[in-house]
Structure formats: C-alpha cells, structure tokens
Amino acid sequence: MSDEVAELEEHLTMGIDPWEKNWMRFSVVMLLVFFVAVTVAGFAAGYQLPGDDGKVDPRTVTEEGPWSEPGVTEIADGKFEAYVVAQAWNFAPREIVLPVGAEITLYVTSPDLQHGFKVTDTNINVMVVPGQVSKMTFTFDEVGEFPYICHEYCGQGHAAMFGTFKIVSEADYEAQAAEDSTDSEESENDA
Ligand code: CUA
C-alpha cells in the first residue's frame, strides 16, 4: 500500500534534473541583469532610440519644407534645432557651430539611399532612411570638435561622407555671430 503511495507521490512531483534547475536559475538571473541594464541605460545613462518623427517624401524633401534649406536655428535661449540632409555623398550642412552647453535637436533624413549618422564621442548613432526622419536630442557640454560620419556603406563616396560639430565658447560664438551678421550686411550692400 505505502509503495503505491510513494509511487504516486513521485509521479505527482515534477522531477527536475539539477542541471536543468541551474539553467533555469541562470535564465532568470540573466533576465534580471538585462532588465537592470536596459533601465540604467535608458533612465540613468540617457541612451535613447532615434524617434521616428514622421514620414517625408524622399523625392521632394530637398525641394520644399525645412530640408530645402538645411541648417541650424536657435529656437530658444541655448536651444537649437538642425535639419540635416544625408545624401550621397555629403551631409548638408557640413559644419554645425554651437556654443558650449547648447541643446540641439537633430532632424536627419535622406533623399536617396540608406545612410548613417554617428557623432564621435556622443551617444548619437542612427540610421538615416529615405522617407523617414531620424530625430534625436543632445547637449554638448564640452568645447571641441565632434566629427559626424556616415556609417552605412552607401557607394563609392561613402568614405568622404562626413561633417563636424564645432563646439565653441559662448564668447567665440557671440563674436562669430556678430561677424556673420556684418558679413551679410556687407554683401547686401554690395548687391
Ligand atoms: Cu552615406 Cu555611407
């Protein structure tokens, strides 16, 4: 009788091999590690996904709208936005000058092929896909040059596809802006 009970008990308890138990524990631990890593990256380290900020028509995107005149504008004190065109094999604009501490929101798109947009020493690294807008925001806290490159092979001129963020001191930025406005006044007078 007791033999039957023991047999029945064994039948009802799930027999799990010790190795299998260890692998199950390991899987749970790994899930927790990944969860913590993603949470820290997203909320503490500021990692972000490039926003899919709407769709555009790649055939006309450089003819009308903000990408027809790519460049930087100051939208509020210390806040900038830039419309960037990645096109074989160049970036427009090729140089972006900002004062240190500037927060910039980038809107990057491509009228032709798939390109990449990676800025050295920052967490900006996105794909640029025709018809889509890659949006990201970054604050430059250090003076220096931060080159941006295309990191998706896009043909013969791929290696020549780059540009530079020039982050300058507030004083240098003001001086440059003053110089630019006199330059444009002069050229207006010339015309
Ligand atoms: Cu564009 Cu490589």
Short mmCIF file of N, CA and C and ligand atoms in Angstrom, two decimals:
data_model
loop_
_atom_site.label_atom_id
_atom_site.label_comp_id
_atom_site.label_asym_id
_atom_site.label_seq_id
_atom_site.Cartn_x
_atom_site.Cartn_y
_atom_site.Cartn_z
N MET A 1 0.82 -1.21 0.00
CA MET A 1 0.00 0.00 0.00
C MET A 1 0.86 1.27 0.00
N SER A 2 1.84 1.33 0.98
CA SER A 2 2.69 2.53 1.07
C SER A 2 3.55 2.66 -0.18
N ASP A 3 3.91 1.55 -0.77
CA ASP A 3 4.67 1.60 -2.02
C ASP A 3 3.89 2.32 -3.10
N GLU A 4 2.60 2.01 -3.12
CA GLU A 4 1.75 2.65 -4.13
C GLU A 4 1.68 4.16 -3.93
N VAL A 5 1.58 4.54 -2.60
CA VAL A 5 1.52 5.99 -2.29
C VAL A 5 2.81 6.67 -2.72
N ALA A 6 3.93 6.06 -2.39
CA ALA A 6 5.23 6.65 -2.75
C ALA A 6 5.35 6.80 -4.25
N GLU A 7 4.88 5.78 -4.96
CA GLU A 7 4.94 5.81 -6.42
C GLU A 7 4.10 6.96 -6.97
N LEU A 8 2.92 7.10 -6.33
CA LEU A 8 2.00 8.14 -6.76
C LEU A 8 2.58 9.53 -6.48
N GLU A 9 3.20 9.66 -5.30
CA GLU A 9 3.81 10.95 -4.93
C GLU A 9 4.90 11.33 -5.92
N GLU A 10 5.71 10.34 -6.25
CA GLU A 10 6.80 10.62 -7.17
C GLU A 10 6.27 11.04 -8.54
N HIS A 11 5.15 10.43 -8.87
CA HIS A 11 4.53 10.73 -10.15
C HIS A 11 4.00 12.17 -10.19
N LEU A 12 3.50 12.61 -9.00
CA LEU A 12 2.89 13.95 -8.95
C LEU A 12 3.93 15.06 -8.79
N THR A 13 5.10 14.79 -8.17
CA THR A 13 6.12 15.83 -8.01
C THR A 13 6.89 15.91 -9.33
N MET A 14 7.14 17.15 -9.75
CA MET A 14 7.86 17.29 -11.01
C MET A 14 9.33 16.98 -10.75
N GLY A 15 9.85 16.00 -11.42
CA GLY A 15 11.25 15.68 -11.23
C GLY A 15 12.09 16.50 -12.19
N ILE A 16 12.86 17.44 -11.61
CA ILE A 16 13.70 18.27 -12.48
C ILE A 16 15.16 17.95 -12.20
N ASP A 17 15.85 17.67 -13.25
CA ASP A 17 17.27 17.38 -13.16
C ASP A 17 18.01 18.59 -12.57
N PRO A 18 19.00 18.36 -11.66
CA PRO A 18 19.72 19.50 -11.05
C PRO A 18 20.34 20.44 -12.09
N TRP A 19 20.88 19.89 -13.18
CA TRP A 19 21.47 20.74 -14.22
C TRP A 19 20.41 21.66 -14.85
N GLU A 20 19.26 21.04 -15.06
CA GLU A 20 18.19 21.83 -15.67
C GLU A 20 17.75 22.94 -14.73
N LYS A 21 17.71 22.61 -13.41
CA LYS A 21 17.35 23.63 -12.41
C LYS A 21 18.32 24.80 -12.47
N ASN A 22 19.63 24.46 -12.58
CA ASN A 22 20.64 25.52 -12.63
C ASN A 22 20.46 26.40 -13.86
N TRP A 23 20.16 25.78 -14.99
CA TRP A 23 19.94 26.58 -16.21
C TRP A 23 18.73 27.48 -16.06
N MET A 24 17.70 26.98 -15.38
CA MET A 24 16.51 27.82 -15.16
C MET A 24 16.85 29.01 -14.29
N ARG A 25 17.63 28.76 -13.22
CA ARG A 25 18.05 29.86 -12.34
C ARG A 25 18.87 30.88 -13.13
N PHE A 26 19.80 30.35 -13.95
CA PHE A 26 20.67 31.20 -14.76
C PHE A 26 19.83 32.10 -15.69
N SER A 27 18.80 31.49 -16.32
CA SER A 27 17.95 32.28 -17.23
C SER A 27 17.25 33.41 -16.50
N VAL A 28 16.75 33.12 -15.30
CA VAL A 28 16.06 34.15 -14.53
C VAL A 28 17.02 35.26 -14.14
N VAL A 29 18.25 34.87 -13.71
CA VAL A 29 19.25 35.88 -13.34
C VAL A 29 19.58 36.75 -14.55
N MET A 30 19.77 36.11 -15.73
CA MET A 30 20.10 36.89 -16.93
C MET A 30 18.99 37.87 -17.28
N LEU A 31 17.74 37.43 -17.15
CA LEU A 31 16.62 38.34 -17.44
C LEU A 31 16.67 39.55 -16.53
N LEU A 32 16.97 39.31 -15.23
CA LEU A 32 17.06 40.43 -14.28
C LEU A 32 18.21 41.35 -14.64
N VAL A 33 19.36 40.75 -15.03
CA VAL A 33 20.53 41.56 -15.41
C VAL A 33 20.18 42.44 -16.61
N PHE A 34 19.53 41.86 -17.63
CA PHE A 34 19.16 42.64 -18.82
C PHE A 34 18.18 43.74 -18.47
N PHE A 35 17.22 43.41 -17.61
CA PHE A 35 16.22 44.39 -17.22
C PHE A 35 16.89 45.59 -16.54
N VAL A 36 17.82 45.30 -15.61
CA VAL A 36 18.53 46.37 -14.91
C VAL A 36 19.37 47.16 -15.91
N ALA A 37 20.07 46.45 -16.83
CA ALA A 37 20.95 47.13 -17.78
C ALA A 37 20.16 48.09 -18.67
N VAL A 38 19.01 47.64 -19.17
CA VAL A 38 18.20 48.48 -20.05
C VAL A 38 17.62 49.66 -19.28
N THR A 39 17.22 49.42 -18.03
CA THR A 39 16.66 50.51 -17.21
C THR A 39 17.73 51.57 -16.94
N VAL A 40 18.93 51.12 -16.56
CA VAL A 40 20.02 52.08 -16.28
C VAL A 40 20.37 52.84 -17.55
N ALA A 41 20.50 52.12 -18.69
CA ALA A 41 20.88 52.77 -19.95
C ALA A 41 19.84 53.81 -20.34
N GLY A 42 18.58 53.48 -20.18
CA GLY A 42 17.50 54.37 -20.64
C GLY A 42 17.27 55.56 -19.72
N PHE A 43 17.33 55.31 -18.41
CA PHE A 43 16.93 56.39 -17.48
C PHE A 43 18.10 57.08 -16.81
N ALA A 44 19.21 56.36 -16.59
CA ALA A 44 20.34 57.00 -15.91
C ALA A 44 21.41 57.45 -16.91
N ALA A 45 21.70 56.63 -17.92
CA ALA A 45 22.78 56.97 -18.85
C ALA A 45 22.26 57.76 -20.06
N GLY A 46 20.95 57.91 -20.18
CA GLY A 46 20.41 58.76 -21.23
C GLY A 46 20.44 58.15 -22.63
N TYR A 47 20.59 56.85 -22.74
CA TYR A 47 20.51 56.22 -24.06
C TYR A 47 19.09 56.41 -24.60
N GLN A 48 18.97 56.69 -25.89
CA GLN A 48 17.64 56.87 -26.44
C GLN A 48 17.56 56.26 -27.83
N LEU A 49 16.38 55.87 -28.19
CA LEU A 49 16.16 55.40 -29.55
C LEU A 49 15.90 56.61 -30.42
N PRO A 50 16.40 56.57 -31.66
CA PRO A 50 16.07 57.67 -32.55
C PRO A 50 14.57 57.67 -32.79
N GLY A 51 13.92 58.80 -32.59
CA GLY A 51 12.48 58.84 -32.77
C GLY A 51 12.14 58.77 -34.25
N ASP A 52 11.13 58.03 -34.56
CA ASP A 52 10.64 58.01 -35.93
C ASP A 52 9.68 59.18 -36.05
N ASP A 53 10.25 60.34 -36.38
CA ASP A 53 9.49 61.57 -36.27
C ASP A 53 8.76 61.87 -37.58
N GLY A 54 7.86 61.02 -37.94
CA GLY A 54 7.05 61.28 -39.11
C GLY A 54 7.68 60.80 -40.40
N LYS A 55 6.88 60.85 -41.43
CA LYS A 55 7.34 60.39 -42.74
C LYS A 55 7.45 61.60 -43.69
N VAL A 56 8.37 61.50 -44.61
CA VAL A 56 8.50 62.54 -45.63
C VAL A 56 8.59 61.85 -46.99
N ASP A 57 8.37 62.63 -48.04
CA ASP A 57 8.51 62.09 -49.39
C ASP A 57 9.95 62.31 -49.84
N PRO A 58 10.76 61.25 -49.96
CA PRO A 58 12.17 61.45 -50.31
C PRO A 58 12.37 62.14 -51.66
N ARG A 59 11.37 62.06 -52.56
CA ARG A 59 11.54 62.65 -53.89
C ARG A 59 11.48 64.18 -53.85
N THR A 60 10.77 64.72 -52.84
CA THR A 60 10.60 66.18 -52.80
C THR A 60 11.16 66.81 -51.54
N VAL A 61 11.75 65.99 -50.66
CA VAL A 61 12.12 66.51 -49.33
C VAL A 61 13.18 67.62 -49.40
N THR A 62 14.05 67.60 -50.45
CA THR A 62 15.05 68.66 -50.54
C THR A 62 14.55 69.85 -51.37
N GLU A 63 13.34 69.76 -51.89
CA GLU A 63 12.82 70.85 -52.73
C GLU A 63 11.91 71.79 -51.95
N GLU A 64 11.21 71.24 -50.97
CA GLU A 64 10.30 72.09 -50.20
C GLU A 64 10.37 71.70 -48.73
N GLY A 65 9.95 72.63 -47.87
CA GLY A 65 9.98 72.33 -46.44
C GLY A 65 11.34 72.60 -45.84
N PRO A 66 11.51 72.25 -44.53
CA PRO A 66 12.72 72.65 -43.80
C PRO A 66 14.01 72.06 -44.36
N TRP A 67 13.95 70.90 -45.04
CA TRP A 67 15.18 70.31 -45.57
C TRP A 67 15.61 70.94 -46.89
N SER A 68 14.79 71.85 -47.45
CA SER A 68 15.23 72.53 -48.66
C SER A 68 16.30 73.57 -48.32
N GLU A 69 16.32 73.99 -47.03
CA GLU A 69 17.40 74.87 -46.57
C GLU A 69 17.97 74.29 -45.30
N PRO A 70 18.77 73.22 -45.42
CA PRO A 70 19.28 72.58 -44.21
C PRO A 70 20.16 73.54 -43.42
N GLY A 71 20.14 73.41 -42.12
CA GLY A 71 20.97 74.27 -41.28
C GLY A 71 20.44 74.32 -39.87
N VAL A 72 21.05 75.21 -39.09
CA VAL A 72 20.74 75.32 -37.66
C VAL A 72 19.97 76.59 -37.37
N THR A 73 19.00 76.51 -36.48
CA THR A 73 18.35 77.72 -35.97
C THR A 73 18.27 77.63 -34.46
N GLU A 74 18.37 78.81 -33.81
CA GLU A 74 18.22 78.86 -32.36
C GLU A 74 16.74 79.06 -32.09
N ILE A 75 16.12 78.11 -31.39
CA ILE A 75 14.68 78.19 -31.18
C ILE A 75 14.34 78.80 -29.82
N ALA A 76 15.28 78.74 -28.88
CA ALA A 76 15.13 79.39 -27.58
C ALA A 76 16.54 79.59 -27.05
N ASP A 77 16.67 80.27 -25.91
CA ASP A 77 18.00 80.54 -25.38
C ASP A 77 18.74 79.24 -25.09
N GLY A 78 19.81 79.00 -25.83
CA GLY A 78 20.61 77.78 -25.62
C GLY A 78 20.03 76.53 -26.24
N LYS A 79 18.87 76.68 -26.92
CA LYS A 79 18.26 75.52 -27.57
C LYS A 79 18.26 75.71 -29.08
N PHE A 80 18.72 74.69 -29.76
CA PHE A 80 18.85 74.77 -31.21
C PHE A 80 18.16 73.59 -31.87
N GLU A 81 17.81 73.79 -33.15
CA GLU A 81 17.40 72.63 -33.92
C GLU A 81 18.10 72.69 -35.27
N ALA A 82 18.38 71.52 -35.82
CA ALA A 82 19.08 71.46 -37.10
C ALA A 82 18.38 70.46 -38.01
N TYR A 83 18.18 70.88 -39.25
CA TYR A 83 17.68 69.99 -40.28
C TYR A 83 18.86 69.57 -41.13
N VAL A 84 19.10 68.27 -41.18
CA VAL A 84 20.29 67.75 -41.85
C VAL A 84 19.85 66.80 -42.97
N VAL A 85 20.47 67.00 -44.14
CA VAL A 85 20.22 66.10 -45.27
C VAL A 85 21.45 65.22 -45.45
N ALA A 86 21.23 63.92 -45.44
CA ALA A 86 22.30 62.97 -45.74
C ALA A 86 22.04 62.47 -47.15
N GLN A 87 22.96 62.82 -48.07
CA GLN A 87 22.73 62.49 -49.48
C GLN A 87 24.06 62.03 -50.05
N ALA A 88 24.04 61.04 -50.92
CA ALA A 88 25.28 60.52 -51.49
C ALA A 88 25.99 61.65 -52.26
N TRP A 89 27.20 62.05 -51.85
CA TRP A 89 27.92 61.58 -50.68
C TRP A 89 28.34 62.79 -49.87
N ASN A 90 27.39 63.32 -49.20
CA ASN A 90 27.65 64.55 -48.44
C ASN A 90 26.61 64.71 -47.36
N PHE A 91 26.96 65.52 -46.37
CA PHE A 91 25.97 65.97 -45.40
C PHE A 91 25.75 67.47 -45.62
N ALA A 92 24.52 67.89 -45.55
CA ALA A 92 24.24 69.32 -45.56
C ALA A 92 23.49 69.64 -44.26
N PRO A 93 23.97 70.54 -43.42
CA PRO A 93 25.25 71.26 -43.55
C PRO A 93 26.43 70.36 -43.19
N ARG A 94 27.60 70.80 -43.68
CA ARG A 94 28.83 70.03 -43.47
C ARG A 94 29.48 70.42 -42.14
N GLU A 95 29.07 71.58 -41.62
CA GLU A 95 29.63 72.03 -40.34
C GLU A 95 28.53 72.69 -39.53
N ILE A 96 28.48 72.35 -38.25
CA ILE A 96 27.48 72.95 -37.36
C ILE A 96 28.24 73.56 -36.18
N VAL A 97 28.14 74.87 -36.02
CA VAL A 97 28.84 75.55 -34.93
C VAL A 97 27.83 75.88 -33.84
N LEU A 98 28.18 75.52 -32.61
CA LEU A 98 27.28 75.75 -31.47
C LEU A 98 28.08 76.25 -30.28
N PRO A 99 27.44 77.04 -29.41
CA PRO A 99 28.11 77.42 -28.17
C PRO A 99 28.07 76.25 -27.19
N VAL A 100 29.07 76.17 -26.32
CA VAL A 100 29.12 75.08 -25.35
C VAL A 100 27.86 75.14 -24.45
N GLY A 101 27.33 73.98 -24.14
CA GLY A 101 26.11 73.91 -23.34
C GLY A 101 24.84 73.88 -24.17
N ALA A 102 25.00 74.01 -25.49
CA ALA A 102 23.83 74.04 -26.36
C ALA A 102 23.11 72.70 -26.39
N GLU A 103 21.79 72.77 -26.35
CA GLU A 103 21.00 71.55 -26.53
C GLU A 103 20.46 71.59 -27.95
N ILE A 104 20.80 70.55 -28.70
CA ILE A 104 20.37 70.55 -30.10
C ILE A 104 19.49 69.35 -30.41
N THR A 105 18.43 69.63 -31.16
CA THR A 105 17.57 68.55 -31.66
C THR A 105 17.80 68.44 -33.15
N LEU A 106 18.18 67.22 -33.55
CA LEU A 106 18.50 66.99 -34.96
C LEU A 106 17.37 66.26 -35.65
N TYR A 107 17.10 66.70 -36.87
CA TYR A 107 16.13 66.01 -37.73
C TYR A 107 16.89 65.63 -39.00
N VAL A 108 17.17 64.35 -39.15
CA VAL A 108 18.00 63.92 -40.27
C VAL A 108 17.18 63.04 -41.20
N THR A 109 17.31 63.31 -42.50
CA THR A 109 16.64 62.45 -43.47
C THR A 109 17.50 62.31 -44.72
N SER A 110 17.10 61.40 -45.58
CA SER A 110 17.86 61.13 -46.80
C SER A 110 16.92 61.14 -48.00
N PRO A 111 17.34 61.78 -49.10
CA PRO A 111 16.50 61.75 -50.30
C PRO A 111 16.84 60.58 -51.23
N ASP A 112 17.93 59.86 -50.95
CA ASP A 112 18.33 58.83 -51.92
C ASP A 112 18.48 57.43 -51.32
N LEU A 113 19.56 57.22 -50.56
CA LEU A 113 19.87 55.87 -50.07
C LEU A 113 19.83 55.83 -48.56
N GLN A 114 20.03 54.62 -48.06
CA GLN A 114 20.17 54.48 -46.62
C GLN A 114 21.57 54.94 -46.22
N HIS A 115 21.62 55.87 -45.27
CA HIS A 115 22.90 56.35 -44.75
C HIS A 115 22.90 56.16 -43.24
N GLY A 116 24.02 56.53 -42.63
CA GLY A 116 24.10 56.50 -41.17
C GLY A 116 24.52 57.88 -40.68
N PHE A 117 24.27 58.13 -39.39
CA PHE A 117 24.68 59.41 -38.81
C PHE A 117 25.20 59.12 -37.40
N LYS A 118 26.51 59.19 -37.28
CA LYS A 118 27.13 58.90 -35.98
C LYS A 118 28.02 60.07 -35.61
N VAL A 119 27.85 60.57 -34.39
CA VAL A 119 28.68 61.68 -33.94
C VAL A 119 29.68 61.15 -32.91
N THR A 120 30.96 61.36 -33.20
CA THR A 120 32.04 60.87 -32.34
C THR A 120 31.89 61.39 -30.91
N ASP A 121 32.15 60.52 -29.95
CA ASP A 121 32.15 60.86 -28.52
C ASP A 121 30.79 61.32 -27.99
N THR A 122 29.72 60.93 -28.66
CA THR A 122 28.38 61.20 -28.16
C THR A 122 27.57 59.91 -28.29
N ASN A 123 26.33 59.93 -27.80
CA ASN A 123 25.50 58.74 -27.98
C ASN A 123 24.61 58.86 -29.22
N ILE A 124 24.98 59.80 -30.13
CA ILE A 124 24.20 59.95 -31.37
C ILE A 124 24.71 58.95 -32.40
N ASN A 125 23.85 58.02 -32.78
CA ASN A 125 24.23 56.99 -33.74
C ASN A 125 22.94 56.40 -34.29
N VAL A 126 22.55 56.86 -35.48
CA VAL A 126 21.26 56.42 -36.03
C VAL A 126 21.40 56.02 -37.50
N MET A 127 20.41 55.30 -37.96
CA MET A 127 20.28 55.03 -39.39
C MET A 127 19.49 56.19 -39.98
N VAL A 128 19.82 56.52 -41.22
CA VAL A 128 19.06 57.55 -41.93
C VAL A 128 18.42 56.87 -43.14
N VAL A 129 17.11 56.79 -43.10
CA VAL A 129 16.39 56.00 -44.09
C VAL A 129 15.54 56.95 -44.96
N PRO A 130 15.60 56.79 -46.30
CA PRO A 130 14.78 57.65 -47.16
C PRO A 130 13.30 57.55 -46.78
N GLY A 131 12.66 58.71 -46.67
CA GLY A 131 11.23 58.70 -46.34
C GLY A 131 10.95 58.79 -44.86
N GLN A 132 12.00 58.66 -44.03
CA GLN A 132 11.79 58.75 -42.58
C GLN A 132 12.67 59.83 -42.01
N VAL A 133 12.24 60.33 -40.85
CA VAL A 133 13.01 61.37 -40.16
C VAL A 133 13.58 60.78 -38.88
N SER A 134 14.90 60.82 -38.76
CA SER A 134 15.53 60.38 -37.51
C SER A 134 15.73 61.61 -36.64
N LYS A 135 15.11 61.57 -35.45
CA LYS A 135 15.17 62.73 -34.56
C LYS A 135 15.91 62.35 -33.29
N MET A 136 16.82 63.20 -32.85
CA MET A 136 17.48 62.96 -31.56
C MET A 136 17.92 64.27 -30.96
N THR A 137 18.03 64.27 -29.65
CA THR A 137 18.40 65.49 -28.93
C THR A 137 19.67 65.22 -28.13
N PHE A 138 20.57 66.22 -28.14
CA PHE A 138 21.83 66.05 -27.42
C PHE A 138 22.29 67.40 -26.89
N THR A 139 22.94 67.37 -25.72
CA THR A 139 23.52 68.60 -25.15
C THR A 139 25.04 68.48 -25.19
N PHE A 140 25.68 69.46 -25.84
CA PHE A 140 27.14 69.47 -25.91
C PHE A 140 27.70 70.25 -24.72
N ASP A 141 28.37 69.53 -23.80
CA ASP A 141 28.87 70.16 -22.58
C ASP A 141 30.35 70.49 -22.64
N GLU A 142 30.99 70.16 -23.77
CA GLU A 142 32.43 70.40 -23.85
C GLU A 142 32.78 71.12 -25.14
N VAL A 143 33.78 72.01 -25.04
CA VAL A 143 34.30 72.68 -26.23
C VAL A 143 35.13 71.66 -27.02
N GLY A 144 35.01 71.71 -28.34
CA GLY A 144 35.83 70.80 -29.15
C GLY A 144 35.16 70.50 -30.47
N GLU A 145 35.82 69.61 -31.20
CA GLU A 145 35.26 69.20 -32.50
C GLU A 145 34.74 67.78 -32.41
N PHE A 146 33.54 67.59 -32.88
CA PHE A 146 32.89 66.28 -32.84
C PHE A 146 32.47 65.91 -34.26
N PRO A 147 33.33 65.16 -34.96
CA PRO A 147 33.00 64.81 -36.34
C PRO A 147 31.79 63.90 -36.42
N TYR A 148 31.01 64.07 -37.48
CA TYR A 148 29.95 63.10 -37.75
C TYR A 148 30.23 62.40 -39.07
N ILE A 149 29.91 61.13 -39.08
CA ILE A 149 30.24 60.32 -40.25
C ILE A 149 29.03 59.49 -40.66
N CYS A 150 29.06 59.08 -41.94
CA CYS A 150 28.08 58.11 -42.41
C CYS A 150 28.65 56.73 -42.10
N HIS A 151 27.88 55.91 -41.41
CA HIS A 151 28.41 54.59 -41.02
C HIS A 151 27.72 53.44 -41.75
N GLU A 152 26.99 53.78 -42.84
CA GLU A 152 26.33 52.73 -43.60
C GLU A 152 26.91 52.81 -45.02
N TYR A 153 27.50 51.71 -45.49
CA TYR A 153 28.13 51.76 -46.80
C TYR A 153 27.11 52.17 -47.87
N CYS A 154 27.39 53.30 -48.55
CA CYS A 154 26.39 53.85 -49.47
C CYS A 154 26.97 54.11 -50.85
N GLY A 155 28.10 53.46 -51.16
CA GLY A 155 28.65 53.59 -52.51
C GLY A 155 30.05 54.17 -52.49
N GLN A 156 30.53 54.50 -53.70
CA GLN A 156 31.92 54.93 -53.89
C GLN A 156 32.36 56.05 -52.97
N GLY A 157 31.51 57.03 -52.74
CA GLY A 157 31.93 58.21 -51.98
C GLY A 157 31.66 58.10 -50.49
N HIS A 158 31.30 56.91 -50.04
CA HIS A 158 30.93 56.71 -48.63
C HIS A 158 31.97 57.27 -47.65
N ALA A 159 33.25 56.98 -47.94
CA ALA A 159 34.30 57.37 -47.00
C ALA A 159 34.44 58.89 -46.90
N ALA A 160 33.95 59.62 -47.91
CA ALA A 160 34.08 61.08 -47.90
C ALA A 160 32.86 61.75 -47.27
N MET A 161 31.96 60.92 -46.73
CA MET A 161 30.71 61.48 -46.22
C MET A 161 30.84 61.76 -44.73
N PHE A 162 31.18 63.00 -44.41
CA PHE A 162 31.36 63.37 -43.01
C PHE A 162 31.18 64.87 -42.84
N GLY A 163 31.08 65.28 -41.60
CA GLY A 163 30.99 66.70 -41.26
C GLY A 163 31.44 66.87 -39.83
N THR A 164 31.29 68.08 -39.30
CA THR A 164 31.82 68.35 -37.96
C THR A 164 30.90 69.27 -37.15
N PHE A 165 30.71 68.89 -35.91
CA PHE A 165 30.16 69.82 -34.93
C PHE A 165 31.33 70.58 -34.33
N LYS A 166 31.27 71.92 -34.40
CA LYS A 166 32.30 72.70 -33.72
C LYS A 166 31.66 73.35 -32.52
N ILE A 167 32.08 72.95 -31.34
CA ILE A 167 31.53 73.50 -30.12
C ILE A 167 32.53 74.52 -29.58
N VAL A 168 32.09 75.78 -29.53
CA VAL A 168 32.99 76.86 -29.15
C VAL A 168 32.48 77.52 -27.86
N SER A 169 33.34 78.35 -27.27
CA SER A 169 32.93 79.05 -26.04
C SER A 169 31.83 80.06 -26.39
N GLU A 170 31.09 80.44 -25.38
CA GLU A 170 30.00 81.40 -25.56
C GLU A 170 30.52 82.68 -26.23
N ALA A 171 31.70 83.17 -25.75
CA ALA A 171 32.28 84.41 -26.27
C ALA A 171 32.62 84.27 -27.76
N ASP A 172 33.27 83.15 -28.12
CA ASP A 172 33.63 82.92 -29.52
C ASP A 172 32.38 82.83 -30.39
N TYR A 173 31.36 82.21 -29.84
CA TYR A 173 30.12 82.05 -30.60
C TYR A 173 29.48 83.40 -30.88
N GLU A 174 29.43 84.26 -29.84
CA GLU A 174 28.86 85.62 -30.00
C GLU A 174 29.67 86.40 -31.04
N ALA A 175 31.01 86.32 -30.92
CA ALA A 175 31.89 87.06 -31.84
C ALA A 175 31.64 86.61 -33.28
N GLN A 176 31.54 85.28 -33.46
CA GLN A 176 31.32 84.72 -34.80
C GLN A 176 29.96 85.18 -35.35
N ALA A 177 28.94 85.16 -34.48
CA ALA A 177 27.61 85.56 -34.92
C ALA A 177 27.60 87.03 -35.34
N ALA A 178 28.32 87.88 -34.56
CA ALA A 178 28.39 89.31 -34.89
C ALA A 178 29.08 89.49 -36.24
N GLU A 179 30.17 88.73 -36.43
CA GLU A 179 30.92 88.82 -37.69
C GLU A 179 30.04 88.40 -38.88
N ASP A 180 29.32 87.30 -38.69
CA ASP A 180 28.45 86.80 -39.76
C ASP A 180 27.40 87.82 -40.14
N SER A 181 26.83 88.53 -39.11
CA SER A 181 25.76 89.47 -39.44
C SER A 181 26.33 90.69 -40.17
N THR A 182 27.58 91.14 -39.81
CA THR A 182 28.15 92.25 -40.58
C THR A 182 28.48 91.79 -42.00
N ASP A 183 28.98 90.54 -42.13
CA ASP A 183 29.27 89.99 -43.45
C ASP A 183 28.02 90.03 -44.34
N SER A 184 26.91 89.59 -43.77
CA SER A 184 25.72 89.52 -44.61
C SER A 184 25.20 90.91 -44.92
N GLU A 185 25.40 91.87 -43.96
CA GLU A 185 25.01 93.25 -44.27
C GLU A 185 25.84 93.80 -45.41
N GLU A 186 27.18 93.50 -45.33
CA GLU A 186 28.07 93.97 -46.39
C GLU A 186 27.67 93.42 -47.75
N SER A 187 27.37 92.11 -47.77
CA SER A 187 27.03 91.52 -49.07
C SER A 187 25.68 92.06 -49.58
N GLU A 188 24.81 92.41 -48.61
CA GLU A 188 23.54 93.03 -49.04
C GLU A 188 23.83 94.41 -49.65
N ASN A 189 24.78 95.16 -48.99
CA ASN A 189 25.14 96.48 -49.51
C ASN A 189 25.78 96.36 -50.89
N ASP A 190 26.63 95.32 -51.05
CA ASP A 190 27.28 95.11 -52.35
C ASP A 190 26.24 94.90 -53.44
N ALA A 191 25.21 94.20 -53.10
CA ALA A 191 24.19 93.87 -54.11
C ALA A 191 23.26 95.06 -54.30
CU1 CUA B 1 26.29 57.68 -46.77
CU2 CUA B 1 27.82 55.95 -46.33
#
